[in-house]
Short mmCIF file of C-alpha atoms in Angstrom, two decimals:
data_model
loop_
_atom_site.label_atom_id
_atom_site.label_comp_id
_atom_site.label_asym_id
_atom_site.label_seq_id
_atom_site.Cartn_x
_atom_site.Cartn_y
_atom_site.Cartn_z
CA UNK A 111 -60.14 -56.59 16.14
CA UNK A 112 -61.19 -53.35 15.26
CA UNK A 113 -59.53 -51.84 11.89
CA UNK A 114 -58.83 -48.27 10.72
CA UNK A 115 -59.31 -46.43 7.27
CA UNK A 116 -58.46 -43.48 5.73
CA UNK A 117 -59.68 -41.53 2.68
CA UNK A 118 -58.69 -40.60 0.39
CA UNK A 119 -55.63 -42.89 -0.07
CA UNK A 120 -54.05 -39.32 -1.70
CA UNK A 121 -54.51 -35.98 -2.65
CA UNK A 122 -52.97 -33.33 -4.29
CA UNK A 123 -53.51 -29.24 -2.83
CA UNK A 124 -51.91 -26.14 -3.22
CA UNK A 125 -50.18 -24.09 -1.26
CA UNK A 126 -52.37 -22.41 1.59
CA UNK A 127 -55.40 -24.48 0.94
CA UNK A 128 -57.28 -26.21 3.45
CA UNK A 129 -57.21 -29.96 3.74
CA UNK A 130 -58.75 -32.52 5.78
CA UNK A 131 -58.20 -36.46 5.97
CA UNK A 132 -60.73 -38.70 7.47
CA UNK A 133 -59.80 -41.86 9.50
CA UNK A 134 -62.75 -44.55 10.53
CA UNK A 135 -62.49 -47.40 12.75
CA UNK A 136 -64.66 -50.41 12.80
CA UNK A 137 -66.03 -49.81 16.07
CA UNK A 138 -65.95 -47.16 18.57
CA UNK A 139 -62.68 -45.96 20.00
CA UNK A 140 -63.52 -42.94 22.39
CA UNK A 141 -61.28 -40.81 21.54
CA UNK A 142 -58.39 -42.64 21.69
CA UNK A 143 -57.06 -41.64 18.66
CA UNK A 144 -53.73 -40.22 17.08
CA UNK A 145 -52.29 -39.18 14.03
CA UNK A 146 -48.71 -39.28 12.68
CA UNK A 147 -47.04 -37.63 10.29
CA UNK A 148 -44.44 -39.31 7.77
CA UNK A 149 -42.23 -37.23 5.43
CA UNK A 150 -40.70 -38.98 2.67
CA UNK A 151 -37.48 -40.64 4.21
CA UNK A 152 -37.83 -39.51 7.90
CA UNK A 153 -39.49 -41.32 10.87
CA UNK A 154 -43.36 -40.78 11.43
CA UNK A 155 -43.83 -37.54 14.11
CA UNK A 156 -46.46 -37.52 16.35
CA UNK A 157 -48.87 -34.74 15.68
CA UNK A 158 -52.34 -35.48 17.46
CA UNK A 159 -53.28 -37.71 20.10
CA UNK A 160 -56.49 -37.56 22.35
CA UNK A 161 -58.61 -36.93 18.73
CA UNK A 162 -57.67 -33.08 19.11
CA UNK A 163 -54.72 -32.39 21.70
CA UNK A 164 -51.61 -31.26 19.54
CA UNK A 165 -48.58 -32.59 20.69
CA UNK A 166 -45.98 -30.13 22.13
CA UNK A 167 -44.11 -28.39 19.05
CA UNK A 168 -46.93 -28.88 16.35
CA UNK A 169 -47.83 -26.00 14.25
CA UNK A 170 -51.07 -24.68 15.18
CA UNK A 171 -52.55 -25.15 11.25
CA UNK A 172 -53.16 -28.59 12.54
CA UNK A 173 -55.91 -29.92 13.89
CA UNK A 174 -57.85 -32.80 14.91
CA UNK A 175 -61.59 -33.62 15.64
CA UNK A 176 -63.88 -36.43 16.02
CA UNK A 177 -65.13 -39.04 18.54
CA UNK A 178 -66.06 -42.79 18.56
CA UNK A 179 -65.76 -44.25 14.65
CA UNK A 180 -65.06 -41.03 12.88
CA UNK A 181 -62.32 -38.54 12.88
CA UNK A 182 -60.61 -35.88 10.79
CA UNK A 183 -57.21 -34.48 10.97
CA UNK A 184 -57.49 -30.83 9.13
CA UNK A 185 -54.59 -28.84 7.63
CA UNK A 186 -55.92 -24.77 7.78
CA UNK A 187 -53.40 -23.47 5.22
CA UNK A 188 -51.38 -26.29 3.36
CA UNK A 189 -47.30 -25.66 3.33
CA UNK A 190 -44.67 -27.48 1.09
CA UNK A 191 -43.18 -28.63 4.62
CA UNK A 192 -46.42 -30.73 4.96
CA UNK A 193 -46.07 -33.22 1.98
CA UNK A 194 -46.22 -36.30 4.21
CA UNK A 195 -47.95 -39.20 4.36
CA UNK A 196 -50.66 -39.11 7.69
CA UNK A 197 -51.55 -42.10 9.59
CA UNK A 198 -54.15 -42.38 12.23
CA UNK A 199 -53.71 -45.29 15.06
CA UNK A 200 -56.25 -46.33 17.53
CA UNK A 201 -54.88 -46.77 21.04
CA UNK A 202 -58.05 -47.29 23.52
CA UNK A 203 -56.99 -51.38 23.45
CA UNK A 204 -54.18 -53.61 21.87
CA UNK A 205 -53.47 -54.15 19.07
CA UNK A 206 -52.92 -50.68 18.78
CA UNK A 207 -54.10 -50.59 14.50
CA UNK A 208 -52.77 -47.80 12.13
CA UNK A 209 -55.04 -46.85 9.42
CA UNK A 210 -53.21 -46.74 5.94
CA UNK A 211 -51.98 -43.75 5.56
CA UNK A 212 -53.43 -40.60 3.06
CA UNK A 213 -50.56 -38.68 0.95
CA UNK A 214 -50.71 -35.15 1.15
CA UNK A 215 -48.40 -33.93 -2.46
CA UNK A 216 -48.65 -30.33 -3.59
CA UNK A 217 -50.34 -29.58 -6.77
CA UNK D 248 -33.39 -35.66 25.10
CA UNK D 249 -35.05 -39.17 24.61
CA UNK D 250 -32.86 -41.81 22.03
CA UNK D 251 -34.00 -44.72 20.52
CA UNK D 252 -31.42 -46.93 18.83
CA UNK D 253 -31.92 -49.77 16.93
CA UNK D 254 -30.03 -52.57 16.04
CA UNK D 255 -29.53 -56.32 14.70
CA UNK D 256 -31.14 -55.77 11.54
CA UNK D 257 -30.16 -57.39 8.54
CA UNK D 258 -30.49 -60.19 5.87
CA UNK D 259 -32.80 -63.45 7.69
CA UNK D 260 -32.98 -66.61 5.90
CA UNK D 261 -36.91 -67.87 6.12
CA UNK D 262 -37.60 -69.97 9.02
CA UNK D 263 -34.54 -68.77 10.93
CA UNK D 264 -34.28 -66.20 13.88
CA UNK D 265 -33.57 -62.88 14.30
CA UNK D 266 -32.81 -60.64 17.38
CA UNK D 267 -33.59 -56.60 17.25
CA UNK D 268 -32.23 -54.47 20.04
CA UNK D 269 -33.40 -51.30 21.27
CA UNK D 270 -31.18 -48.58 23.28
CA UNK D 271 -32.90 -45.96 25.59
CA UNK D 272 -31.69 -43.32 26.38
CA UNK D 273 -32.89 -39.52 28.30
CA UNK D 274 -35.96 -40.92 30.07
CA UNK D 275 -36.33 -42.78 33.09
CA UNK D 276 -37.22 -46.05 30.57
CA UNK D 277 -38.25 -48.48 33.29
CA UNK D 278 -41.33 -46.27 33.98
CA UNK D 279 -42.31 -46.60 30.19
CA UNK D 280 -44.21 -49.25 27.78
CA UNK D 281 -42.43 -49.85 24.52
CA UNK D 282 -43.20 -50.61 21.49
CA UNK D 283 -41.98 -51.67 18.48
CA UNK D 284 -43.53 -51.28 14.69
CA UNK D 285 -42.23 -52.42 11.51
CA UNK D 286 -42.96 -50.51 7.53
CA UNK D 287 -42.59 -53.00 4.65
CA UNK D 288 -40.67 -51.21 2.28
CA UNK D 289 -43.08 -48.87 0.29
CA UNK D 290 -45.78 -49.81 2.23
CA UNK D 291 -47.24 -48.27 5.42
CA UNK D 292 -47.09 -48.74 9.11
CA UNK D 293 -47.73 -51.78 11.43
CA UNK D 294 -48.11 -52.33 15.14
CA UNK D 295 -46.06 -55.45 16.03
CA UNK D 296 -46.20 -55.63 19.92
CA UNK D 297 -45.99 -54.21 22.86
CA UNK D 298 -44.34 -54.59 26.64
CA UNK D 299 -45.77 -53.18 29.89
CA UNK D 300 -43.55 -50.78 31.95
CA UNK D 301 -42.87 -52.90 34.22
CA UNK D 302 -42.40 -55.95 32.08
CA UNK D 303 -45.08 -58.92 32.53
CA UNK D 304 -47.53 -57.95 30.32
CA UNK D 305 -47.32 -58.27 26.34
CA UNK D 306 -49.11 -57.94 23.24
CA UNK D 307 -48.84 -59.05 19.19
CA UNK D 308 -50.21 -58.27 16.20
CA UNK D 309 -52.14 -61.68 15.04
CA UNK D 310 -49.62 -61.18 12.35
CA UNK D 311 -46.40 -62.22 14.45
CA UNK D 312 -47.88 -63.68 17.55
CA UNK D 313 -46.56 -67.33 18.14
CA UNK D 314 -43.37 -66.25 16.46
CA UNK D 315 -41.85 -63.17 18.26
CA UNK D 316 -41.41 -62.35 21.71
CA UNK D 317 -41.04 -59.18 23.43
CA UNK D 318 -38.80 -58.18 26.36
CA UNK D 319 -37.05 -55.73 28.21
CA UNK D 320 -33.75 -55.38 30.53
CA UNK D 321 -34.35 -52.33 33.05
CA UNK D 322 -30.87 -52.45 34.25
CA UNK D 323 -29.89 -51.96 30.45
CA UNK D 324 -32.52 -49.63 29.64
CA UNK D 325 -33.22 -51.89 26.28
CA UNK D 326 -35.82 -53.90 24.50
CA UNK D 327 -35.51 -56.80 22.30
CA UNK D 328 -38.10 -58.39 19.63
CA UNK D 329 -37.13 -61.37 19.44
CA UNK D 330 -38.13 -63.03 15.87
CA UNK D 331 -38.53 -66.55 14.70
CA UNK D 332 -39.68 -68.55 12.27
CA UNK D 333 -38.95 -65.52 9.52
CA UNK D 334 -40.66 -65.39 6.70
CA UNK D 335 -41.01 -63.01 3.30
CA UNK D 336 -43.33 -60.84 4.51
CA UNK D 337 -41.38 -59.61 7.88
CA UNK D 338 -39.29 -57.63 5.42
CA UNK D 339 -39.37 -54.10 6.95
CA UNK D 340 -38.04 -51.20 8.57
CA UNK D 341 -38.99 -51.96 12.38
CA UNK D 342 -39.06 -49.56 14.99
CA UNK D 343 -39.00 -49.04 18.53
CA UNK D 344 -41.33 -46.46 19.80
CA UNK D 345 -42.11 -45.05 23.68
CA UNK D 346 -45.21 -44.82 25.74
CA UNK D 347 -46.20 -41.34 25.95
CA UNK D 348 -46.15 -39.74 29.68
CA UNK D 349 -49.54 -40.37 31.77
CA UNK D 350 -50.92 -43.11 31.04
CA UNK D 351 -52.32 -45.10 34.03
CA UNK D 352 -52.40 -49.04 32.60
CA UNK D 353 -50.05 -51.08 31.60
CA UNK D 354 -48.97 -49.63 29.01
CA UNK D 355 -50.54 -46.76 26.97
CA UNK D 356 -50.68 -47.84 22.78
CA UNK D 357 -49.41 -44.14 21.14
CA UNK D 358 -45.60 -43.01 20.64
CA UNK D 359 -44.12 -39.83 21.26
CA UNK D 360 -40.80 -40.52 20.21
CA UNK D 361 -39.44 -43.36 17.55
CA UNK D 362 -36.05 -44.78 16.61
CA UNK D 363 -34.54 -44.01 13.37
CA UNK D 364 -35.54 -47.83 12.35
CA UNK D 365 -33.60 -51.07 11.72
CA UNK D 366 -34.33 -53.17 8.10
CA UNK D 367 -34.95 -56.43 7.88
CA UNK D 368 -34.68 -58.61 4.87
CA UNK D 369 -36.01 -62.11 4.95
CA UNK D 370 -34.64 -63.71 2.17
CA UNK D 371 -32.51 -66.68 1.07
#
């Protein structure tokens, strides 16, 4: 099975920088790729899916890039509304793997 | 608007069974693969399986297959993870999630819209 990773684990911005979270699969996905986000307490949100199509209702400072084993989800100008914890998830075959998750925190 | 409710969470003894429902509602669900995934408390997310739209086809995670099952009632517009032989380390929040629309398979593998979660304890 293919399996997903994320770095870094955490990190720690202020307000209005940029920030950008890396996810790497094992193998080649396409770009069958999404990202979630999880706010402390609250259910994960989809934010990405297709490497770079933002869902429907997603603030355009997000975006996503990438293709095949390497991908990046970007933050333009960080907000306190985005301390979260982001998951990617490959979805081009079952098992349908989530990498580990990176914690966004304001500094 | 699309609901997901979960329920039948609770305290498991190891090796026993437990039975998690899943109410749909505000989308034609019998059109739609479901999912559900489960968070260990502190920890972060895991795909646990998956069922087709239209029912007869399934996937696990290695991690549960042999133990749960996955199914779905159309004319209740619910689906049920069905878990067995329990142990520790099913502890979790599990969720159902939806299929996203346009997908062309079976069953498509990301999830526009989640439940609000149902925990699990194994313990005895």
């Amino acid at each position: 099975d293919i399996q997903m990773t994320q770095s870094p684990s955490s990190l720690s911005a202020s307000v209005g920088d940029r920030v950008t979270i890396t996810c790497r699969a094992s193998q080649g996905v396409s770009n069958y790729l999404a990202w979630y986000q999880q706010k402390p307490g609250r259910v994960p949100k989809l934010l990405i899916y297709g490497a770079s199509t933002l869902q429907s209702g997603v603030p355009s400072r997000f975006s996503g890039s990438g293709s095949g084993t390497d991908f990046t989800l970007a933050i333009s100008s960080l907000q306190p509304e985005d301390v979260a914890t982001y998951y990617c998830q490959k979805y081009d075959s079952a098992p349908f793997t989530f990498g580990p998750g990176t914690k966004v925190d304001i500094k | 608007q699309v609901q997901l409710v979960e329920s039948g969470g609770g305290v498991g003894q190891p090796g026993r069974s437990l039975r998690l429902s899943c109410a749909a509602s505000g989308f034609t669900f019998s059109d739609y693969g479901m999912h559900w995934v489960r968070q260990p408390p502190g920890k972060g997310l895991e795909w646990v399986a998956v069922i087709s739209w239209n029912g007869r086809h399934n996937y696990y995670a290695d991690s549960v297959k042999g133990r749960f099952t996955i199914s779905r009632d159309d004319s209740k517009n619910t689906v049920y993870l069905q878990m067995s032989s329990l142990r520790a380390e099913d502890t979790a929040v599990y969720y159902c999630a939806k299929d996203p629309p346009g997908g062309s398979g079976y069953y498509y593998g990301f999830h526009d819209y989640w439940g609000q979660g149902t925990l699990v304890t194994v313990s005895s």
